[in-house]
Coordinates of C-alpha atoms and ligand atoms in Angstrom, one line a residue:
M1 CA -10.1 14.3 -7.2
R2 CA -10.4 10.5 -7.0
I3 CA -7.8 8.7 -4.9
F4 CA -7.2 4.9 -4.9
S5 CA -4.8 2.7 -3.1
G6 CA -4.5 -1.0 -2.3
I7 CA -3.0 -2.9 0.6
Q8 CA -2.3 -6.6 1.0
P9 CA -3.9 -8.6 3.8
T10 CA -0.8 -10.5 4.6
G11 CA 1.0 -10.8 7.9
S12 CA 0.8 -8.1 10.4
K13 CA 1.0 -4.5 9.2
H14 CA 4.1 -2.7 10.2
L15 CA 5.3 0.9 10.9
G16 CA 6.4 1.3 7.2
N17 CA 2.9 0.5 6.0
Y18 CA 1.4 2.8 8.6
I19 CA 3.6 5.8 7.8
G20 CA 4.1 5.2 4.1
A21 CA 0.5 4.3 3.3
I22 CA -2.1 4.2 6.0
M23 CA -1.5 7.7 7.3
Q24 CA -1.9 9.0 3.8
Y25 CA -5.1 7.0 3.4
V26 CA -6.6 8.8 6.4
T27 CA -5.8 12.3 5.1
G28 CA -6.9 11.3 1.6
Q29 CA -10.5 11.1 2.9
E30 CA -10.4 14.9 3.4
R31 CA -8.9 15.6 0.0
G32 CA -11.1 13.7 -2.4
E33 CA -13.3 10.7 -3.2
A34 CA -11.1 8.0 -1.7
L35 CA -11.2 4.3 -2.4
Y36 CA -9.2 1.8 -0.4
C37 CA -9.0 -1.8 -1.4
I38 CA -7.8 -4.8 0.5
V39 CA -6.1 -6.7 -2.2
D40 CA -6.6 -10.4 -1.3
L41 CA -6.0 -11.4 -4.9
H42 CA -2.5 -10.0 -4.8
A43 CA -1.8 -12.1 -1.6
I44 CA -2.4 -15.4 -3.4
T45 CA 0.7 -14.8 -5.7
V46 CA 3.1 -16.2 -3.0
A47 CA 2.7 -19.3 -0.8
Y48 CA -0.2 -18.8 1.7
E49 CA -2.8 -20.6 3.8
P50 CA -6.5 -20.0 2.8
A51 CA -7.8 -19.9 6.4
E52 CA -5.0 -17.5 7.4
L53 CA -5.8 -15.2 4.5
R54 CA -9.4 -14.9 5.7
R55 CA -8.3 -14.0 9.2
S56 CA -5.7 -11.5 8.0
L57 CA -8.3 -9.9 5.9
Y58 CA -10.4 -9.1 8.9
D59 CA -7.3 -8.1 10.8
L60 CA -6.5 -5.6 8.2
T61 CA -10.1 -4.3 7.8
A62 CA -10.2 -3.7 11.6
L63 CA -6.8 -2.1 11.6
L64 CA -7.7 0.4 8.8
L65 CA -10.8 1.4 10.6
A66 CA -8.9 1.7 13.8
A67 CA -6.4 3.9 12.1
G68 CA -9.1 6.3 11.0
L69 CA -10.7 5.2 7.8
D70 CA -14.4 6.0 8.0
P71 CA -16.8 4.1 5.7
E72 CA -18.9 7.2 5.5
R73 CA -16.0 9.2 4.1
C74 CA -14.3 6.6 1.9
I75 CA -15.0 3.4 0.1
L76 CA -13.3 0.5 1.8
F77 CA -13.7 -2.8 0.1
R78 CA -12.2 -6.2 -0.7
Q79 CA -10.7 -6.7 -4.2
S80 CA -12.1 -10.1 -4.9
D81 CA -15.7 -8.8 -4.3
V82 CA -15.4 -6.6 -7.4
H83 CA -14.9 -8.9 -10.5
E84 CA -14.1 -6.0 -12.7
H85 CA -10.5 -5.9 -11.4
T86 CA -9.7 -9.4 -12.7
E87 CA -11.5 -8.8 -16.0
L88 CA -9.6 -5.5 -16.6
C89 CA -6.3 -7.3 -15.6
W90 CA -6.8 -9.7 -18.5
L91 CA -7.8 -7.0 -20.9
L92 CA -4.8 -4.8 -20.0
S93 CA -2.5 -7.8 -20.3
G94 CA -2.8 -7.2 -24.0
V95 CA -1.1 -3.8 -23.8
T96 CA 1.5 -4.8 -21.2
E97 CA 5.1 -5.6 -22.2
L98 CA 6.2 -9.0 -20.9
G99 CA 9.9 -8.0 -20.7
R100 CA 9.0 -5.1 -18.4
L101 CA 7.2 -7.4 -16.0
Q102 CA 10.2 -9.7 -15.9
R103 CA 12.5 -6.8 -15.0
M104 CA 10.3 -5.5 -12.1
H105 CA 12.3 -5.3 -8.8
Q106 CA 9.5 -6.8 -6.8
F107 CA 9.2 -9.8 -9.1
R108 CA 12.9 -10.4 -8.9
D109 CA 13.0 -10.0 -5.1
K110 CA 10.0 -12.1 -4.3
S111 CA 10.6 -14.8 -6.9
V112 CA 14.0 -15.8 -5.5
V113 CA 12.5 -16.5 -2.0
Q114 CA 9.7 -18.7 -3.3
R115 CA 10.7 -22.3 -2.4
E116 CA 8.1 -24.4 -4.2
L117 CA 6.7 -22.4 -7.0
V118 CA 7.3 -19.1 -8.7
S119 CA 3.7 -18.5 -9.9
A120 CA 2.7 -16.7 -13.1
G121 CA 0.6 -14.6 -10.8
L122 CA 3.7 -13.1 -9.2
L123 CA 4.8 -12.0 -12.6
I124 CA 1.4 -10.6 -13.6
Y125 CA 0.9 -8.9 -10.3
P126 CA 1.6 -5.3 -11.6
V127 CA -1.0 -5.8 -14.3
L128 CA -3.7 -6.6 -11.7
Q129 CA -2.4 -3.6 -9.7
A130 CA -2.8 -1.4 -12.8
A131 CA -6.3 -2.7 -13.2
D132 CA -7.1 -1.9 -9.6
V133 CA -6.4 1.7 -10.1
L134 CA -7.4 2.2 -13.7
A135 CA -10.8 0.7 -13.1
Y136 CA -11.7 3.7 -11.0
R137 CA -10.0 6.3 -13.2
A138 CA -8.2 7.5 -10.1
Q139 CA -6.0 10.6 -10.4
E140 CA -3.9 9.9 -7.4
V141 CA -2.4 6.8 -5.8
P142 CA -0.9 7.2 -2.3
V143 CA 1.9 4.6 -1.8
G144 CA 5.3 4.1 -0.3
E145 CA 8.5 4.6 -2.3
D146 CA 8.8 0.9 -3.2
Q147 CA 5.8 1.2 -5.4
R148 CA 7.2 3.8 -7.7
E149 CA 8.1 1.3 -10.4
H150 CA 4.7 -0.3 -10.4
L151 CA 3.1 3.1 -10.7
E152 CA 5.3 3.9 -13.7
L153 CA 4.2 0.7 -15.3
M154 CA 0.5 1.4 -14.7
R155 CA 0.9 4.9 -16.2
D156 CA 2.5 3.3 -19.3
V157 CA -0.3 0.7 -19.6
A158 CA -2.9 3.5 -19.4
R159 CA -1.1 5.5 -22.0
R160 CA -0.7 2.6 -24.3
F161 CA -4.3 1.6 -23.9
N162 CA -5.5 5.1 -24.8
A163 CA -3.1 5.3 -27.8
R164 CA -4.2 1.9 -29.1
F165 CA -7.9 1.9 -28.3
G166 CA -8.9 5.4 -27.2
G167 CA -9.2 7.1 -30.6
G168 CA -7.6 10.2 -29.2
R169 CA -9.6 10.1 -25.9
E170 CA -8.3 9.5 -22.4
V171 CA -10.5 6.5 -21.8
L172 CA -8.2 5.5 -18.9
V173 CA -6.9 8.2 -16.6
V174 CA -3.1 8.2 -16.3
P175 CA -2.7 8.4 -12.5
E176 CA -0.1 10.2 -10.4
H177 CA 1.6 8.6 -7.4
R178 CA 1.6 10.4 -4.1
I179 CA 4.7 9.3 -2.1
P180 CA 5.2 11.1 1.2
E181 CA 8.1 13.4 1.5
V182 CA 9.1 11.9 4.9
G183 CA 8.7 8.3 5.7
A184 CA 8.3 7.0 2.2
R185 CA 10.7 4.2 2.9
I186 CA 10.9 3.2 6.5
M187 CA 13.9 0.9 7.0
D188 CA 14.3 -2.4 8.9
L189 CA 15.6 -1.4 12.4
Q190 CA 18.1 -4.3 12.3
D191 CA 19.2 -3.7 8.7
P192 CA 18.6 -0.1 7.7
T193 CA 19.7 -0.8 4.2
R194 CA 16.5 -2.8 3.5
K195 CA 13.0 -1.5 3.8
M196 CA 10.8 -2.7 6.7
S197 CA 8.7 -5.4 5.1
T198 CA 6.1 -8.0 5.7
T199 CA 7.7 -10.7 3.7
G200 CA 11.5 -10.1 3.9
G201 CA 12.8 -8.4 7.0
S202 CA 13.6 -9.4 10.6
E203 CA 11.1 -9.7 13.4
E204 CA 13.4 -7.7 15.7
G205 CA 13.7 -5.0 13.1
T206 CA 10.0 -4.7 12.3
V207 CA 7.7 -2.7 14.5
H208 CA 4.1 -3.9 14.1
V209 CA 1.3 -1.5 14.4
L210 CA -0.2 -3.8 17.0
D211 CA 3.0 -4.4 19.0
D212 CA 2.6 -3.6 22.7
P213 CA 4.5 -0.6 24.1
G214 CA 7.2 -2.9 25.6
A215 CA 7.9 -4.6 22.3
I216 CA 8.1 -1.3 20.5
E217 CA 10.5 0.2 23.0
K218 CA 12.7 -2.8 22.9
K219 CA 12.9 -2.9 19.1
I220 CA 13.7 0.8 18.8
R221 CA 16.2 0.7 21.7
R222 CA 18.1 -2.1 19.9
A223 CA 17.9 -0.5 16.4
V224 CA 21.2 -0.7 14.5
T225 CA 22.9 2.7 14.2
D226 CA 26.5 3.5 13.5
S227 CA 29.6 4.1 15.6
G228 CA 29.4 7.9 15.5
A229 CA 27.3 10.1 17.9
E230 CA 26.0 12.8 15.6
I231 CA 22.2 13.0 15.2
R232 CA 21.8 14.0 11.6
R233 CA 20.6 12.4 8.4
A234 CA 23.3 11.2 6.0
P235 CA 23.7 8.5 3.4
D236 CA 26.4 6.8 5.6
K237 CA 24.1 6.9 8.6
P238 CA 21.0 4.9 7.4
G239 CA 20.0 3.7 10.9
V240 CA 20.1 7.2 12.4
S241 CA 18.4 8.8 9.4
N242 CA 15.6 6.2 9.7
L243 CA 15.1 6.9 13.4
I244 CA 15.0 10.7 12.7
E245 CA 12.3 10.2 10.1
I246 CA 10.3 7.9 12.3
L247 CA 10.4 10.4 15.2
A248 CA 9.6 13.3 12.9
V249 CA 6.5 11.6 11.5
A250 CA 5.3 10.3 14.8
R251 CA 5.5 13.8 16.3
D252 CA 4.1 15.4 13.2
S253 CA 7.2 17.6 12.9
A254 CA 10.1 17.9 10.4
P255 CA 13.3 15.9 10.3
A256 CA 15.3 19.1 10.5
A257 CA 13.5 20.1 13.7
V258 CA 14.3 16.8 15.2
E259 CA 18.0 17.2 14.3
A260 CA 18.0 20.7 15.8
E261 CA 16.4 19.6 19.0
L262 CA 18.8 16.7 19.5
A263 CA 21.9 18.6 18.4
D264 CA 23.4 18.5 21.9
A265 CA 22.4 15.0 22.8
R266 CA 25.2 12.7 23.7
G267 CA 25.0 9.4 21.8
Y268 CA 22.0 7.9 20.3
G269 CA 20.1 6.9 23.5
E270 CA 18.1 10.1 23.6
L271 CA 17.1 9.8 19.9
K272 CA 16.0 6.2 20.5
A273 CA 14.1 7.0 23.7
A274 CA 12.3 9.9 22.0
A275 CA 11.4 7.8 18.9
A276 CA 10.1 4.9 21.0
Q277 CA 8.0 7.3 23.1
A278 CA 6.5 9.0 20.0
V279 CA 5.8 5.8 18.2
V280 CA 4.1 4.3 21.2
A281 CA 2.0 7.5 21.6
M282 CA 1.0 7.3 17.9
L283 CA 0.1 3.6 17.8
T284 CA -1.5 3.0 21.2
P285 CA -4.9 4.5 20.3
V286 CA -4.9 2.5 17.0
R287 CA -4.2 -0.7 19.0
E288 CA -6.9 0.0 21.5
R289 CA -9.5 0.8 18.8
Y290 CA -8.5 -2.3 16.9
G291 CA -9.2 -4.4 20.0
E292 CA -12.7 -3.0 20.1
L293 CA -13.4 -3.6 16.4
R294 CA -11.8 -6.9 15.5
G295 CA -14.2 -9.2 17.3
D296 CA -17.3 -8.4 15.3
E297 CA -16.6 -10.0 11.9
G298 CA -20.2 -9.6 10.9
A299 CA -19.9 -5.8 11.2
L300 CA -16.6 -5.9 9.3
E301 CA -18.2 -7.9 6.5
A302 CA -21.1 -5.5 6.3
I303 CA -18.7 -2.6 5.8
L304 CA -16.8 -4.4 3.1
A305 CA -20.0 -5.5 1.3
R306 CA -21.3 -1.9 1.2
G307 CA -17.9 -0.7 0.0
A308 CA -17.9 -3.4 -2.7
Q309 CA -21.3 -2.3 -3.9
R310 CA -20.2 1.3 -4.2
A311 CA -16.9 0.4 -5.9
R312 CA -18.5 -1.9 -8.4
A313 CA -20.9 0.8 -9.6
L314 CA -17.8 2.9 -10.5
A315 CA -15.7 0.1 -12.0
A316 CA -18.6 -1.2 -14.1
E317 CA -18.8 2.1 -15.9
T318 CA -15.1 2.0 -16.8
L319 CA -15.3 -1.6 -17.9
A320 CA -18.2 -1.0 -20.2
D321 CA -16.1 1.7 -21.9
V322 CA -13.1 -0.5 -22.1
R323 CA -15.0 -3.4 -23.6
D324 CA -16.5 -1.1 -26.2
C325 CA -13.1 0.4 -27.2
M326 CA -11.6 -3.1 -27.5
G327 CA -14.4 -4.5 -29.5
V328 CA -15.2 -7.3 -27.0
A329 CA -18.5 -8.3 -25.5
A330 CA -21.9 -7.0 -26.7
P331 CA -21.7 -3.3 -27.7
R332 CA -23.2 -0.7 -25.5
R333 CA -26.3 0.9 -26.9
V334 CA -25.3 4.3 -25.5
Q335 CA -21.7 5.5 -25.2
P336 CA -21.5 8.1 -22.4
L337 CA -17.7 8.4 -22.7
R338 CA -16.4 11.4 -20.9
Ligands
LIG401 P1 5.5 -7.2 1.1 O1 6.8 -7.1 1.7 O2 4.9 -8.5 1.2 O3 5.3 -6.6 -0.3 P2 4.6 -4.8 2.3 O4 5.1 -4.6 3.7 O5 5.4 -4.1 1.2 O6 4.5 -6.3 2.0 P3 2.2 -4.0 1.1 O7 0.8 -4.4 1.4 O8 2.8 -4.6 -0.2 O9 3.1 -4.4 2.3 O10 2.3 -2.4 1.0 C1 1.2 -1.6 1.4 C2 1.7 -0.2 1.3 O11 2.7 0.1 2.3 C3 2.3 0.2 0.0 O12 1.8 1.5 -0.4 C4 3.7 0.3 0.2 O13 4.4 1.2 -0.7 C5 3.8 0.7 1.6 N1 5.1 0.3 2.3 C6 5.5 -1.0 2.4 N2 6.6 -1.0 3.1 C7 7.0 0.3 3.4 C8 8.1 0.9 4.1 N3 9.1 0.2 4.6 N4 8.1 2.2 4.2 C9 7.1 3.0 3.7 N5 6.0 2.5 3.0 C10 6.0 1.1 2.9
LIG402 MG1 4.8 -4.6 -0.9

């Protein structure tokens, strides 16, 4: 089983990223051959500062290691170090429908908040994302719920490529998404109708993985709930449902168990206190390990360089097949197509 996922080195990673994606990355190391990519080329599709991007890249590398990624058990690398991603993006653009890209939710949401420029990169983003995954013939992609649409596009791109160029063979593997059952969409604590997010979102409603315990407690204590008092998940109780899910994941239990345990609680104070305590307990070791790792950028670079070398060996194989199928570049002498 080959697993691939990408994560953007933008801003500071939040509880949604941690629960929806990073926790799955860590367990993925046990389930298969896992590749995790820090997608700096995706981060340049919106306004950004080059020096800040470099810093954020090291921040995220250290954070992923602190969360439990082990370079001996997974391939952790930087997207821009493996040129096959951008080449495959271009090749796949030939089998990607433009209208579909224009209708993507993320493009529509992110383009309206760009003040100076809506870049072509923001539109093409899902093609590069498809290339990221398809270059490794990954079977499984752990992501949060917000990425469902992009995964569907990538599956269609792979199918269309195979139909057009594969001559009956599955040259590109059609990947499955792996979206967690609980915590797939952690909501902003101040506006529980919107996902917790790096780019949109409110500071008070966003718990950062590296927030100190005081900040985490304050944000959770001030979370927007509803005027009732019942601790149960319901569509008209998005704030309470969100806190129940967060508490369940942080404790490694089920939402129903949380509801049962807090059935007699009066008001939401108890739920918030329990959630704050559990989140602090979950994130404190990560914050501490991050502090130990972040300072040594040389060591972080060495891990990324080794990861890129291993990743490139896999991607280069796929690209050689793709070029051959498409009739571009010099033909391969041997064709070890699986
Ligand atoms: P942006 O808002 O700029 O897109 P982001 O917060 O979505 O940033 P990404 O790097 O795009 O961060 O996403 C990394 C991973 O985290 C993806 O797999 C995404 O599905 C997941 N994720 C993002 N937000 C949430 C959330 N609120 N709940 C659960 N998973 C999330
Ligand atoms: Mg995102």
